[in-house]
PDB file of C-alpha atoms in Angstrom:
ATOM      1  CA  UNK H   1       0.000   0.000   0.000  1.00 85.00           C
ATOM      2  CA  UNK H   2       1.201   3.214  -1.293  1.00 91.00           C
ATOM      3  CA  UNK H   3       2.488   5.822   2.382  1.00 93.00           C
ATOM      4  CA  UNK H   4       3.363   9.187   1.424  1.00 95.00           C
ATOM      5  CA  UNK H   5       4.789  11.559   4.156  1.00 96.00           C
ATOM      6  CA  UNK H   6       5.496  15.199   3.991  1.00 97.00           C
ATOM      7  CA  UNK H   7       8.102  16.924   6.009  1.00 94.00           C
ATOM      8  CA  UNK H   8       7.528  19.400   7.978  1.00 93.00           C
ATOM      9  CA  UNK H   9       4.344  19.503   8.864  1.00 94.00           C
ATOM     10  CA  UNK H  10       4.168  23.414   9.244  1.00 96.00           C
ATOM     11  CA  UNK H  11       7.280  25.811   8.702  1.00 96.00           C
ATOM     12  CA  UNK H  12       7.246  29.477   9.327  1.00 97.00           C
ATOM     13  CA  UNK H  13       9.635  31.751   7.514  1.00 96.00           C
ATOM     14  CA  UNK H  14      10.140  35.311   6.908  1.00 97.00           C
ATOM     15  CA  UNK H  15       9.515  36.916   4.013  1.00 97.00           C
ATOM     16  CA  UNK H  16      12.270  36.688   1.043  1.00 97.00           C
ATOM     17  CA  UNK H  17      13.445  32.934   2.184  1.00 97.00           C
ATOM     18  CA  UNK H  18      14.115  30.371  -0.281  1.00 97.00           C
ATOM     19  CA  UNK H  19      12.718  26.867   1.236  1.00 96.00           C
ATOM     20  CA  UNK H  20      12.347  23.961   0.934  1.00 97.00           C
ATOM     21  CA  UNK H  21       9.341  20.898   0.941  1.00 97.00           C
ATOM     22  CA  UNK H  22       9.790  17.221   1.408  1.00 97.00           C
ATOM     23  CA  UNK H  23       7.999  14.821   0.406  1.00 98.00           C
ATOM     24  CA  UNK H  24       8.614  10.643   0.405  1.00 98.00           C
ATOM     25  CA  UNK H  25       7.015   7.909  -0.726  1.00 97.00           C
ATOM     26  CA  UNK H  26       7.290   4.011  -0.011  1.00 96.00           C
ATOM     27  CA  UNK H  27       6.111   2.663  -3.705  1.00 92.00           C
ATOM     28  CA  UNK H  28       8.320   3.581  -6.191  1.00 91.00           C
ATOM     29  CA  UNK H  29       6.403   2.507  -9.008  1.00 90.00           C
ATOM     30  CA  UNK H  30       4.394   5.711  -9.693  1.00 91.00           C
ATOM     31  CA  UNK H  31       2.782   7.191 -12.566  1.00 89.00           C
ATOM     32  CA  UNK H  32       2.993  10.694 -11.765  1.00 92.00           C
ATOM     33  CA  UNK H  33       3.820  12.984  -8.861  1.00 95.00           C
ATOM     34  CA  UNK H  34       1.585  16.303  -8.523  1.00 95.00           C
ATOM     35  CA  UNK H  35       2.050  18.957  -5.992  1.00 97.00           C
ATOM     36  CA  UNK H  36      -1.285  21.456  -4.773  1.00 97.00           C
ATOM     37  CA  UNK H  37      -2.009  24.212  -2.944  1.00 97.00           C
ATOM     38  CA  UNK H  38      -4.672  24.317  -0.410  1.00 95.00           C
ATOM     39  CA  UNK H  39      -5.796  27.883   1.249  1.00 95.00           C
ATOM     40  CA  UNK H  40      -8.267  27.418   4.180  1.00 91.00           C
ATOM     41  CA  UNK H  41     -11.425  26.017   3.411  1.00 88.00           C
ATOM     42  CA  UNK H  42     -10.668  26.063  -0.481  1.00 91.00           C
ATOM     43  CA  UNK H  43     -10.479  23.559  -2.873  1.00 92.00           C
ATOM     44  CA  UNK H  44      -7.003  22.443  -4.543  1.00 94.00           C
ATOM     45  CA  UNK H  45      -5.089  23.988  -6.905  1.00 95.00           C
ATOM     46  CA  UNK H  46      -2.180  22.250  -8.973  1.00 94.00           C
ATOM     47  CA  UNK H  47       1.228  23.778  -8.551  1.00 96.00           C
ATOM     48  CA  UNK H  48       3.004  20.811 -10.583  1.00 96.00           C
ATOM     49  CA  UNK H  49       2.813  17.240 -12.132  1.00 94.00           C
ATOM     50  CA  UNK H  50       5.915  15.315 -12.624  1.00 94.00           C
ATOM     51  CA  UNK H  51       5.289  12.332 -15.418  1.00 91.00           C
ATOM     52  CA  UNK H  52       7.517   9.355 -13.872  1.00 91.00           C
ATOM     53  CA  UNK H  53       9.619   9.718 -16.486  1.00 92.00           C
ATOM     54  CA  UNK H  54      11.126  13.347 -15.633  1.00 94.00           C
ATOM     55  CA  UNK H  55      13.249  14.707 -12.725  1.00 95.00           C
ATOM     56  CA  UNK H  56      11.958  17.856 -12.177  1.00 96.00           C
ATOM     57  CA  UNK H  57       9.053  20.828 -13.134  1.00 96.00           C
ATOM     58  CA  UNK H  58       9.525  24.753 -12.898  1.00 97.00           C
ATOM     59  CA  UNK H  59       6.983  26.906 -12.576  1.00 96.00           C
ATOM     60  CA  UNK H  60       7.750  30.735 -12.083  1.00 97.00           C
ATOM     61  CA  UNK H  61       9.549  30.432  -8.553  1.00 97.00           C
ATOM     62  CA  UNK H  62       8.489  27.068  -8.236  1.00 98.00           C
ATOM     63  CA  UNK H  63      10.551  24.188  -9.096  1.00 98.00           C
ATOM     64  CA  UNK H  64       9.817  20.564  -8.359  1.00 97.00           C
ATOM     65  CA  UNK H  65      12.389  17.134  -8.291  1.00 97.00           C
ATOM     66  CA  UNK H  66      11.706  13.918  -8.202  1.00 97.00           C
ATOM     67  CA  UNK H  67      14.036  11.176  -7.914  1.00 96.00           C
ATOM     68  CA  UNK H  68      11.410   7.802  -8.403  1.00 94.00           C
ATOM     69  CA  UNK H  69      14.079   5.278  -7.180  1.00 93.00           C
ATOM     70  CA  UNK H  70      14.937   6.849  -3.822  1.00 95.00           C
ATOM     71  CA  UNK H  71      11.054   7.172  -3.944  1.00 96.00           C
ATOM     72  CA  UNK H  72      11.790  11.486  -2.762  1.00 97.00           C
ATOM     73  CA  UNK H  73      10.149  14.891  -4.295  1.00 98.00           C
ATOM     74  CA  UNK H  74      10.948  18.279  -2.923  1.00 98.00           C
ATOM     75  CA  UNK H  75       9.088  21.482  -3.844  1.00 97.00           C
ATOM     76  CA  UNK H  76      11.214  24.358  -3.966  1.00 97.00           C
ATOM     77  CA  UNK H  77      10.146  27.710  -3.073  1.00 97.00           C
ATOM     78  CA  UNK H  78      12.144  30.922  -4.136  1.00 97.00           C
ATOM     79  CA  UNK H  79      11.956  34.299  -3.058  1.00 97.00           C
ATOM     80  CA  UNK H  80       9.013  33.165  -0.406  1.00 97.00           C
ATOM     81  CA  UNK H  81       5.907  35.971  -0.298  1.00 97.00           C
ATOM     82  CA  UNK H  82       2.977  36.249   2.580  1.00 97.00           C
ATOM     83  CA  UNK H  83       0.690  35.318  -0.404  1.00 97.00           C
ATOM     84  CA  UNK H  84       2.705  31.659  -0.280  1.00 97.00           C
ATOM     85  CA  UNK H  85       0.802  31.345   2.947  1.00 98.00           C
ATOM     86  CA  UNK H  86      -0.840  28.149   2.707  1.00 97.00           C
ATOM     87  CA  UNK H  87      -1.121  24.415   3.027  1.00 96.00           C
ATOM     88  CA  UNK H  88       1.005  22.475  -0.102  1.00 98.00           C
ATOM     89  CA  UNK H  89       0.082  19.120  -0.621  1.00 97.00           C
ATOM     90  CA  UNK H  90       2.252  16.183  -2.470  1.00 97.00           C
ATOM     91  CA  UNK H  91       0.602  13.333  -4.177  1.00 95.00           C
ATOM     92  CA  UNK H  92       1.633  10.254  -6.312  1.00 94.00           C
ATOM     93  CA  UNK H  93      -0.563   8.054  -9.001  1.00 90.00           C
ATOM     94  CA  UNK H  94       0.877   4.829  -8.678  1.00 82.00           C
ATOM     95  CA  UNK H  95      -2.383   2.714  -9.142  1.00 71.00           C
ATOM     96  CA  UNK H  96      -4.900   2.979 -11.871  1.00 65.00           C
ATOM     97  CA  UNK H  97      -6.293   6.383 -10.970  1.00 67.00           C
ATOM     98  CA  UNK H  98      -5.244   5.995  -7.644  1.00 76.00           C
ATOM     99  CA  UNK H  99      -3.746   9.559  -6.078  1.00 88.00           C
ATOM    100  CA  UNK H 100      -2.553   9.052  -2.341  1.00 91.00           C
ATOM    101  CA  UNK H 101      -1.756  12.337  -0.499  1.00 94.00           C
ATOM    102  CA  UNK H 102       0.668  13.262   2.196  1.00 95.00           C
ATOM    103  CA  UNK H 103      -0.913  15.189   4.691  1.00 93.00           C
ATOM    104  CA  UNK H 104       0.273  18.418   4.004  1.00 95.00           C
ATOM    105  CA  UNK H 105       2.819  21.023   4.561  1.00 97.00           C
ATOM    106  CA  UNK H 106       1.554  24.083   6.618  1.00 96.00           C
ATOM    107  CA  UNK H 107       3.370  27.154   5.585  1.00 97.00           C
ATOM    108  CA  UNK H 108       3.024  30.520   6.764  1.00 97.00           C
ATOM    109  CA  UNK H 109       5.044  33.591   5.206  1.00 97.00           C
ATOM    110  CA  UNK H 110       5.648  36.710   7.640  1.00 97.00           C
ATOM    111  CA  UNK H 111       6.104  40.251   6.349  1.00 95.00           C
TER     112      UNK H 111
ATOM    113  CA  UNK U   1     -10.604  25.888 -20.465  1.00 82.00           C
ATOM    114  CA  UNK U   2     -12.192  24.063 -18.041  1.00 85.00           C
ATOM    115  CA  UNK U   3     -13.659  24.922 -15.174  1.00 91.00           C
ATOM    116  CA  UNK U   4     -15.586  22.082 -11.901  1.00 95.00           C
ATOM    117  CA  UNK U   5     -18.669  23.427  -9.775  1.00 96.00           C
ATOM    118  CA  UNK U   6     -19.582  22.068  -6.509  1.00 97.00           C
ATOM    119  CA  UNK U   7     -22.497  22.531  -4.465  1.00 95.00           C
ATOM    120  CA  UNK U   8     -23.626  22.676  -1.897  1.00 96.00           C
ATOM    121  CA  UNK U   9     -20.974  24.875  -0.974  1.00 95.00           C
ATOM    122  CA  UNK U  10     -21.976  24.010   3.042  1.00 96.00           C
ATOM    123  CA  UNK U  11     -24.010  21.751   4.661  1.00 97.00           C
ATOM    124  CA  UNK U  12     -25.039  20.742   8.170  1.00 97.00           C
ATOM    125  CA  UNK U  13     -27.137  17.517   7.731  1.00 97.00           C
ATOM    126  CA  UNK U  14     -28.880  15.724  11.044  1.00 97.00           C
ATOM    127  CA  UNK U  15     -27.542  12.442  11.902  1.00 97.00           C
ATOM    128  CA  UNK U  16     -29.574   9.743   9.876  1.00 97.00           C
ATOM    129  CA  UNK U  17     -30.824  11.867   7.539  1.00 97.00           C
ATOM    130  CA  UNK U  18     -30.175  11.677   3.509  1.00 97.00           C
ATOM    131  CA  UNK U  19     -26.948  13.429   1.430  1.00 96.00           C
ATOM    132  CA  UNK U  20     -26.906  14.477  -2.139  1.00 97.00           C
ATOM    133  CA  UNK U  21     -23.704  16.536  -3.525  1.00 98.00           C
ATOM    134  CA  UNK U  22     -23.273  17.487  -6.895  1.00 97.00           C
ATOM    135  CA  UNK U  23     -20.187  18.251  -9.016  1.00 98.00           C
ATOM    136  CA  UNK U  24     -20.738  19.062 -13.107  1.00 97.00           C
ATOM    137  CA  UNK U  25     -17.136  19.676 -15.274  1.00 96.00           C
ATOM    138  CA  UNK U  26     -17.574  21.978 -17.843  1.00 95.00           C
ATOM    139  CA  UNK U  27     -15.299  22.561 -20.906  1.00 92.00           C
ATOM    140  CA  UNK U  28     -14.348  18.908 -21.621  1.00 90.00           C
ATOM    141  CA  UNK U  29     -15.454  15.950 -22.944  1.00 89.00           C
ATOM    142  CA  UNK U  30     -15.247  12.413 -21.459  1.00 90.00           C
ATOM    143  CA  UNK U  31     -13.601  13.104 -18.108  1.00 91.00           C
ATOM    144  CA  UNK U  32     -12.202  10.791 -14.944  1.00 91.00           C
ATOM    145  CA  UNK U  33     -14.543  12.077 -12.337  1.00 94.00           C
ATOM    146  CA  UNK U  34     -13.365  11.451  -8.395  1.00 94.00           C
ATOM    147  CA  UNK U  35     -14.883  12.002  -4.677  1.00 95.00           C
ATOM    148  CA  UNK U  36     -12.206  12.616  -2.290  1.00 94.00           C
ATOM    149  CA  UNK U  37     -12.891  13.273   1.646  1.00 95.00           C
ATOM    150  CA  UNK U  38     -10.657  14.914   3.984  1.00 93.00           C
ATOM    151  CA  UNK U  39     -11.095  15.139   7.484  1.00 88.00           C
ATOM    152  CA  UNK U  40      -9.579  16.838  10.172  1.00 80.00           C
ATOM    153  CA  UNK U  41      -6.013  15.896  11.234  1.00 75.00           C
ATOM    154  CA  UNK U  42      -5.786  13.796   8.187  1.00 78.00           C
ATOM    155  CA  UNK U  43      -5.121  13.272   4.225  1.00 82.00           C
ATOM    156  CA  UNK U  44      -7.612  13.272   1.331  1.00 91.00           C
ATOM    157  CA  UNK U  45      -9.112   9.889   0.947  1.00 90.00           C
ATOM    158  CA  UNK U  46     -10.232   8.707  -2.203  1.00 90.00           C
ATOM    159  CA  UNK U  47     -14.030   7.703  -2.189  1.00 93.00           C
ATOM    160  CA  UNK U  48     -15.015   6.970  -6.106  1.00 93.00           C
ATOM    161  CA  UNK U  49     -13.926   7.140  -9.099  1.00 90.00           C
ATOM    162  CA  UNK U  50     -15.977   7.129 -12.666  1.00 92.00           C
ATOM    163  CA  UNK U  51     -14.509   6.266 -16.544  1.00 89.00           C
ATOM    164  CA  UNK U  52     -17.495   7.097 -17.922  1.00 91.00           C
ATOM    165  CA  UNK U  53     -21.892   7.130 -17.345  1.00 93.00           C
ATOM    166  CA  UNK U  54     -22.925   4.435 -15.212  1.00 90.00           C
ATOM    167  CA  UNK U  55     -19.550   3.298 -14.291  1.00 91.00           C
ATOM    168  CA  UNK U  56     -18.340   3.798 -10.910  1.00 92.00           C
ATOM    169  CA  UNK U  57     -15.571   2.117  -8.861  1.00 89.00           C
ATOM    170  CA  UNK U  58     -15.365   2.390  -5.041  1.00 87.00           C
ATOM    171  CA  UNK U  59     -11.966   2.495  -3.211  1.00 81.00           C
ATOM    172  CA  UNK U  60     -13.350   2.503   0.145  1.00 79.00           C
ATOM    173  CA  UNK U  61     -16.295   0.503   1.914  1.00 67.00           C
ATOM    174  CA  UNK U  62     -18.675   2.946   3.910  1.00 79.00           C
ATOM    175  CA  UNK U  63     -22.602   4.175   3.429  1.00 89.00           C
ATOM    176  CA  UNK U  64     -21.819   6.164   0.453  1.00 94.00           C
ATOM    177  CA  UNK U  65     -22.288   5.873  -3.153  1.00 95.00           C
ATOM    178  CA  UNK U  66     -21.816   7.584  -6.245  1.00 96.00           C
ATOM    179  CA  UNK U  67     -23.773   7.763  -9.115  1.00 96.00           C
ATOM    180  CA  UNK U  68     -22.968   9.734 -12.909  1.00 96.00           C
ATOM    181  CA  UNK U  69     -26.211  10.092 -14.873  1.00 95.00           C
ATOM    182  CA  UNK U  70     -24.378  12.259 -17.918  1.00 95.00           C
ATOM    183  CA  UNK U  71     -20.571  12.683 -19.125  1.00 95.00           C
ATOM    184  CA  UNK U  72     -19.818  15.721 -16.971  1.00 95.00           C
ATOM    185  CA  UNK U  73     -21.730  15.230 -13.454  1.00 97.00           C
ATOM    186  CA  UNK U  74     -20.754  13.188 -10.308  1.00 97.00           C
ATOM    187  CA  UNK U  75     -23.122  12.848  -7.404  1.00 97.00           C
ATOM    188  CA  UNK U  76     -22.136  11.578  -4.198  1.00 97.00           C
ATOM    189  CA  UNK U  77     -25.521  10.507  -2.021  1.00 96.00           C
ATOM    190  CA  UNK U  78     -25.933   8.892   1.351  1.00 96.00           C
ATOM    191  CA  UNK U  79     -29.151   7.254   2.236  1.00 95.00           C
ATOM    192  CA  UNK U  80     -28.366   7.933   5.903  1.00 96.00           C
ATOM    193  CA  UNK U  81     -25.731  10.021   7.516  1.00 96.00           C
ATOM    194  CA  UNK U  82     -23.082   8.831  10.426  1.00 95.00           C
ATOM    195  CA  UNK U  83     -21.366  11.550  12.512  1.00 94.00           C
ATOM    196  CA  UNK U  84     -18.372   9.719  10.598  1.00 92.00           C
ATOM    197  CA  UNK U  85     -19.609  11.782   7.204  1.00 94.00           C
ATOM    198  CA  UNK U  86     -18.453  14.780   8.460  1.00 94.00           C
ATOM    199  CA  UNK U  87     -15.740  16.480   6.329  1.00 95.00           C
ATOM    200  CA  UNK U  88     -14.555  18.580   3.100  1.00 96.00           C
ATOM    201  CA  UNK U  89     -15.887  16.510   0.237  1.00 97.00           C
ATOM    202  CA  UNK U  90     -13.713  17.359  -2.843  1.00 96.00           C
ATOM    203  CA  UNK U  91     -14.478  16.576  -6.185  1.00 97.00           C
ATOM    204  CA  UNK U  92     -11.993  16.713  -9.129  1.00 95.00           C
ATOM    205  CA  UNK U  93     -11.714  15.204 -13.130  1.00 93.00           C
ATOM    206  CA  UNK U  94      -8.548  14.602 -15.109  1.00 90.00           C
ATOM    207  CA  UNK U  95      -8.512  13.741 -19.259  1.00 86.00           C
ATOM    208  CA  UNK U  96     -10.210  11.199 -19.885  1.00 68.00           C
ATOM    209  CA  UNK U  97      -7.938   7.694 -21.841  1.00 63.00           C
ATOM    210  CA  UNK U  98      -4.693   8.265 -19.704  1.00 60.00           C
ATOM    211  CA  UNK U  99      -3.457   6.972 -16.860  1.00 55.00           C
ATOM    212  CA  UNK U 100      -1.078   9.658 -15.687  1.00 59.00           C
ATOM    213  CA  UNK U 101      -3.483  13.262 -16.330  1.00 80.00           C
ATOM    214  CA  UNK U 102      -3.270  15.860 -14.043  1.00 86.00           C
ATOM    215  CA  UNK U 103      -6.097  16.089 -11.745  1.00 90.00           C
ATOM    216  CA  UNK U 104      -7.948  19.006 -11.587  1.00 92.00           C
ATOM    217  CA  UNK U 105     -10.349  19.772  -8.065  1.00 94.00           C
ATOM    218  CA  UNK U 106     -13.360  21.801  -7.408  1.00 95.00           C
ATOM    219  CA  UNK U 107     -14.113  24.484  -4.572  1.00 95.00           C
ATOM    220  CA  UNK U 108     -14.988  21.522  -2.457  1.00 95.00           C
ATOM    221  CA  UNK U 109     -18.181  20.894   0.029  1.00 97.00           C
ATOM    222  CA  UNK U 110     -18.253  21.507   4.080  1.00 96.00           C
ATOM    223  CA  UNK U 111     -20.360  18.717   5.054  1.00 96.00           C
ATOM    224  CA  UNK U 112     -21.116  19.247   9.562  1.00 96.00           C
ATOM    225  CA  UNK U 113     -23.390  15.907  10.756  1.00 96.00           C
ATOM    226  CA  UNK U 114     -25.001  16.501  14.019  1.00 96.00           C
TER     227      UNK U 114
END
């Protein structure tokens, strides 16, 4: 059974830091890898998808690894802003539209 | 492009009584469709999942179901309601033939059982 764990669970940082999410999984045999946003009591929105068959995504000051054999993903986040504020979620396909979640990085983003 | 409606957008339902939430996709043709549940203090759970009409597959056992009547709407029903039930019921759709599509989530449902 597919585990995926995220690392930290919440982080606070000032404004202006570069940082760095962590995610792990246990099943290496994955389809995909997608990272979301979550604000409070909001829906999801996707930052990134990683095929299997790549090592990383950017995305303006986003940029996303993943290294499938070690079975590790880590979202970078340059130039953090309060706006960043928010909950980032990582998530692997690795059964036929299966998509198991970590439970989430809290991240808050001080002026 | 493509945009996913949910609604209710709240709900506070008595215990033991009924539960229907919608979710229609606009903007695309033959979509996955997916019910995910997250409750507090832990990760989104995948519920159901749907191909196409009529066809619905169920990851976990509990008094829900699913139903899709037409291409682009999911509805997830209860015929009676456990304090369990309570959570944020997300829906979201992906393209459709591939495996490994991005999926895509609505605004999401506050469901409160009393």
């Amino acid at each position: 059974k597919q585990e995926v764990t995220q690392i930290p669970a919440a982080l606070s940082v000032p404004e202006g830091e570069n940082l760095v999410l962590n995610c792990s999984f246990t099943d290496s045999a994955i389809y995909n890898l997608q990272w979301f946003r979550q604000d409070p009591g909001k829906g999801l929105t996707s930052l990134l998808l990683i095929q299997s068959s790549q090592r990383e995504q950017t995305s303006g000051r986003l940029n996303a690894s993943l290294d499938k054999s070690s079975g590790r993903s880590t979202l970078y986040i340059a130039a953090s802003q309060p706006g960043d504020s928010a909950t980032y979620l990582c998530a692997v396909l690795s059964g036929y539209s299966t998509l198991t979640f970590g439970k989430g990085t809290m991240l808050l983003v001080s002026p | 492009s493509q945009t996913i409606h949910q609604w209710p957008a709240t709900l506070v339902q008595p215990v033991g009584s009924p539960l229907s939430l919608e979710c229609t996709v606009e903007g695309t043709s033959n979509p996955n469709l997916y019910w995910y549940r997250q409750a507090a203090g832990r990760g989104l759970q995948l519920l159901f999942y749907s191909v196409g009409i009529g066809q619905i597959s169920s990851e976990v056992p509990q008094n829900l179901s699913a139903s899709r009547p037409q291409d682009r709407q999911f509805i997830l029903s209860s015929k009676k309601l456990l304090l369990s039930d309570s959570g944020f019921y997300l829906c979201a759709w992906s393209g459709g033939g591939g495996v490994s599509n991005e999926q895509f989530f609505g605004p999401g449902t506050r469901l409160t059982v009393l």
